[in-house]
Amino acid sequence: QVQLVESGGGLVQAGGSLRLSCAASGRTFSSYGMGWFRQAPGKEREFVSAISWSSGNTYSADSVKGRFTISGDNAKKMVYLQMNSLKPEDTAVYYCATTSNPLRRWWTTEAVYDYWGQGTQVTVSS
């Protein structure tokens, strides 16, 4: 079992910044990567960013490129999402997840993620 705990969400004005953190514990040795997803009210959960533990390569959705940055500390089993230039449409519950799927082309798909955190609310006011 793997436990994931997100933190860092909150209320911020448009144009502001937040930094989300995700702490992983338990049997994390089979994890190839970590991802961030988000779900806005009335919408499906969508991919935001992912990071490979082995290479450190990162992958992001077009909607957040240039504004959000994912980073990780493999030794500490921590993943971060630095969110800058936030927009009201970024309002959502943000989830971190871990995947044991080694094929990075699938990492935008939530079905390949094995464990999920409980989520943290991010609200961006206009």
PDB file of C-alpha atoms in Angstrom:
ATOM      1  CA  GLN A   1       0.000   0.000   0.000  1.00  0.00           C
ATOM      2  CA  VAL A   2       1.008   3.565  -0.709  1.00  0.00           C
ATOM      3  CA  GLN A   3      -0.300   6.575   1.123  1.00  0.00           C
ATOM      4  CA  LEU A   4      -0.345  10.006  -0.479  1.00  0.00           C
ATOM      5  CA  VAL A   5      -1.120  13.217   1.335  1.00  0.00           C
ATOM      6  CA  GLU A   6      -1.506  16.546  -0.461  1.00  0.00           C
ATOM      7  CA  SER A   7      -1.190  19.950   1.132  1.00  0.00           C
ATOM      8  CA  GLY A   8      -0.818  23.570   0.161  1.00  0.00           C
ATOM      9  CA  GLY A   9      -4.177  24.341  -1.363  1.00  0.00           C
ATOM     10  CA  GLY A  10      -6.131  27.458  -0.539  1.00  0.00           C
ATOM     11  CA  LEU A  11      -7.764  30.622  -1.805  1.00  0.00           C
ATOM     12  CA  VAL A  12      -5.738  32.963  -3.992  1.00  0.00           C
ATOM     13  CA  GLN A  13      -6.483  35.870  -6.285  1.00  0.00           C
ATOM     14  CA  ALA A  14      -6.040  35.590 -10.028  1.00  0.00           C
ATOM     15  CA  GLY A  15      -2.407  36.101 -10.960  1.00  0.00           C
ATOM     16  CA  GLY A  16      -1.224  34.721  -7.652  1.00  0.00           C
ATOM     17  CA  SER A  17       0.770  31.608  -6.816  1.00  0.00           C
ATOM     18  CA  LEU A  18       0.436  28.475  -4.748  1.00  0.00           C
ATOM     19  CA  ARG A  19       2.716  25.539  -4.123  1.00  0.00           C
ATOM     20  CA  LEU A  20       1.174  22.133  -3.613  1.00  0.00           C
ATOM     21  CA  SER A  21       3.037  19.323  -1.902  1.00  0.00           C
ATOM     22  CA  CYS A  22       2.445  15.589  -1.959  1.00  0.00           C
ATOM     23  CA  ALA A  23       4.059  13.252   0.541  1.00  0.00           C
ATOM     24  CA  ALA A  24       4.271   9.573  -0.357  1.00  0.00           C
ATOM     25  CA  SER A  25       4.799   6.773   2.129  1.00  0.00           C
ATOM     26  CA  GLY A  26       4.520   3.012   2.232  1.00  0.00           C
ATOM     27  CA  ARG A  27       5.534   0.662  -0.567  1.00  0.00           C
ATOM     28  CA  THR A  28       6.694   3.289  -3.043  1.00  0.00           C
ATOM     29  CA  PHE A  29       9.545   1.272  -4.574  1.00  0.00           C
ATOM     30  CA  SER A  30       7.386   0.114  -7.502  1.00  0.00           C
ATOM     31  CA  SER A  31       6.505   3.648  -8.518  1.00  0.00           C
ATOM     32  CA  TYR A  32       7.816   4.881 -11.833  1.00  0.00           C
ATOM     33  CA  GLY A  33       6.333   8.315 -11.602  1.00  0.00           C
ATOM     34  CA  MET A  34       4.019  10.731  -9.881  1.00  0.00           C
ATOM     35  CA  GLY A  35       1.312  12.852 -11.353  1.00  0.00           C
ATOM     36  CA  TRP A  36      -0.996  15.701 -10.508  1.00  0.00           C
ATOM     37  CA  PHE A  37      -4.596  15.737 -11.662  1.00  0.00           C
ATOM     38  CA  ARG A  38      -7.416  18.146 -10.962  1.00  0.00           C
ATOM     39  CA  GLN A  39     -11.184  18.056 -10.972  1.00  0.00           C
ATOM     40  CA  ALA A  40     -13.326  21.146 -11.243  1.00  0.00           C
ATOM     41  CA  PRO A  41     -16.993  21.129 -10.197  1.00  0.00           C
ATOM     42  CA  GLY A  42     -19.132  19.377 -12.778  1.00  0.00           C
ATOM     43  CA  LYS A  43     -16.128  18.302 -14.826  1.00  0.00           C
ATOM     44  CA  GLU A  44     -14.100  15.152 -15.237  1.00  0.00           C
ATOM     45  CA  ARG A  45     -10.739  14.778 -13.585  1.00  0.00           C
ATOM     46  CA  GLU A  46      -7.973  15.927 -15.892  1.00  0.00           C
ATOM     47  CA  PHE A  47      -4.221  15.498 -16.126  1.00  0.00           C
ATOM     48  CA  VAL A  48      -2.049  18.401 -15.030  1.00  0.00           C
ATOM     49  CA  SER A  49       1.578  17.289 -14.767  1.00  0.00           C
ATOM     50  CA  ALA A  50       3.745  14.232 -14.160  1.00  0.00           C
ATOM     51  CA  ILE A  51       7.343  13.504 -13.275  1.00  0.00           C
ATOM     52  CA  SER A  52       9.518  10.461 -13.835  1.00  0.00           C
ATOM     53  CA  TRP A  53      11.415   9.261 -10.761  1.00  0.00           C
ATOM     54  CA  SER A  54      14.200   7.766 -12.856  1.00  0.00           C
ATOM     55  CA  SER A  55      14.901  10.529 -15.352  1.00  0.00           C
ATOM     56  CA  GLY A  56      13.353  13.544 -13.691  1.00  0.00           C
ATOM     57  CA  ASN A  57      11.607  14.327 -16.965  1.00  0.00           C
ATOM     58  CA  THR A  58       8.384  16.215 -16.593  1.00  0.00           C
ATOM     59  CA  TYR A  59       5.211  16.343 -18.634  1.00  0.00           C
ATOM     60  CA  SER A  60       2.465  18.929 -18.460  1.00  0.00           C
ATOM     61  CA  ALA A  61      -0.889  19.659 -19.991  1.00  0.00           C
ATOM     62  CA  ASP A  62      -0.931  22.470 -22.527  1.00  0.00           C
ATOM     63  CA  SER A  63      -3.300  24.433 -20.304  1.00  0.00           C
ATOM     64  CA  VAL A  64      -0.659  24.805 -17.590  1.00  0.00           C
ATOM     65  CA  LYS A  65       2.596  24.893 -19.538  1.00  0.00           C
ATOM     66  CA  GLY A  66       4.619  27.958 -18.696  1.00  0.00           C
ATOM     67  CA  ARG A  67       2.639  28.511 -15.489  1.00  0.00           C
ATOM     68  CA  PHE A  68       2.885  25.291 -13.478  1.00  0.00           C
ATOM     69  CA  THR A  69       6.069  23.417 -12.632  1.00  0.00           C
ATOM     70  CA  ILE A  70       6.236  19.919 -11.199  1.00  0.00           C
ATOM     71  CA  SER A  71       9.277  18.828  -9.238  1.00  0.00           C
ATOM     72  CA  GLY A  72      10.167  15.977  -6.971  1.00  0.00           C
ATOM     73  CA  ASP A  73      12.550  14.698  -4.361  1.00  0.00           C
ATOM     74  CA  ASN A  74      12.863  10.950  -4.790  1.00  0.00           C
ATOM     75  CA  ALA A  75      14.804  10.472  -1.578  1.00  0.00           C
ATOM     76  CA  LYS A  76      12.109  12.174   0.450  1.00  0.00           C
ATOM     77  CA  LYS A  77       9.272  10.829  -1.699  1.00  0.00           C
ATOM     78  CA  MET A  78       7.890  14.311  -2.134  1.00  0.00           C
ATOM     79  CA  VAL A  79       6.362  15.863  -5.217  1.00  0.00           C
ATOM     80  CA  TYR A  80       5.556  19.538  -5.643  1.00  0.00           C
ATOM     81  CA  LEU A  81       3.443  21.571  -7.997  1.00  0.00           C
ATOM     82  CA  GLN A  82       4.399  25.223  -8.216  1.00  0.00           C
ATOM     83  CA  MET A  83       1.479  27.109  -9.692  1.00  0.00           C
ATOM     84  CA  ASN A  84       2.029  30.654 -10.925  1.00  0.00           C
ATOM     85  CA  SER A  85      -0.169  33.101 -12.798  1.00  0.00           C
ATOM     86  CA  LEU A  86      -3.229  31.325 -11.519  1.00  0.00           C
ATOM     87  CA  LYS A  87      -6.522  31.806 -13.306  1.00  0.00           C
ATOM     88  CA  PRO A  88     -10.096  31.307 -12.093  1.00  0.00           C
ATOM     89  CA  GLU A  89     -10.330  28.297 -14.411  1.00  0.00           C
ATOM     90  CA  ASP A  90      -7.592  26.623 -12.368  1.00  0.00           C
ATOM     91  CA  THR A  91     -10.070  26.288  -9.518  1.00  0.00           C
ATOM     92  CA  ALA A  92     -10.376  22.597  -8.712  1.00  0.00           C
ATOM     93  CA  VAL A  93      -9.531  19.870  -6.289  1.00  0.00           C
ATOM     94  CA  TYR A  94      -5.959  18.813  -7.005  1.00  0.00           C
ATOM     95  CA  TYR A  95      -4.897  15.223  -6.535  1.00  0.00           C
ATOM     96  CA  CYS A  96      -1.503  13.572  -6.596  1.00  0.00           C
ATOM     97  CA  ALA A  97      -1.153   9.984  -7.705  1.00  0.00           C
ATOM     98  CA  THR A  98       1.516   7.382  -8.277  1.00  0.00           C
ATOM     99  CA  THR A  99       1.904   4.998 -11.184  1.00  0.00           C
ATOM    100  CA  SER A 100       3.705   1.676 -11.578  1.00  0.00           C
ATOM    101  CA  ASN A 101       3.260   1.886 -15.352  1.00  0.00           C
ATOM    102  CA  PRO A 102       6.651   2.438 -16.998  1.00  0.00           C
ATOM    103  CA  LEU A 103       5.183   3.719 -20.264  1.00  0.00           C
ATOM    104  CA  ARG A 104       5.205   7.482 -19.992  1.00  0.00           C
ATOM    105  CA  ARG A 105       2.894   7.939 -22.945  1.00  0.00           C
ATOM    106  CA  TRP A 106       0.095   6.676 -20.727  1.00  0.00           C
ATOM    107  CA  TRP A 107       0.781   9.018 -17.828  1.00  0.00           C
ATOM    108  CA  THR A 108      -1.867  11.503 -18.889  1.00  0.00           C
ATOM    109  CA  THR A 109      -4.466   8.805 -18.270  1.00  0.00           C
ATOM    110  CA  GLU A 110      -5.757   8.467 -14.709  1.00  0.00           C
ATOM    111  CA  ALA A 111      -6.479   4.757 -15.185  1.00  0.00           C
ATOM    112  CA  VAL A 112      -2.757   3.909 -15.021  1.00  0.00           C
ATOM    113  CA  TYR A 113      -2.336   5.459 -11.591  1.00  0.00           C
ATOM    114  CA  ASP A 114      -2.490   3.049  -8.702  1.00  0.00           C
ATOM    115  CA  TYR A 115      -2.813   5.228  -5.619  1.00  0.00           C
ATOM    116  CA  TRP A 116      -4.359   8.625  -5.052  1.00  0.00           C
ATOM    117  CA  GLY A 117      -4.322  11.236  -2.362  1.00  0.00           C
ATOM    118  CA  GLN A 118      -7.439  12.727  -0.849  1.00  0.00           C
ATOM    119  CA  GLY A 119      -7.067  15.965  -2.769  1.00  0.00           C
ATOM    120  CA  THR A 120      -6.541  19.591  -1.834  1.00  0.00           C
ATOM    121  CA  GLN A 121      -8.836  22.445  -2.857  1.00  0.00           C
ATOM    122  CA  VAL A 122      -7.459  25.313  -4.907  1.00  0.00           C
ATOM    123  CA  THR A 123      -9.738  28.283  -5.424  1.00  0.00           C
ATOM    124  CA  VAL A 124      -8.748  31.205  -7.615  1.00  0.00           C
ATOM    125  CA  SER A 125     -10.876  34.325  -7.321  1.00  0.00           C
ATOM    126  CA  SER A 126     -11.227  36.822 -10.147  1.00  0.00           C
TER     127      SER A 126
END
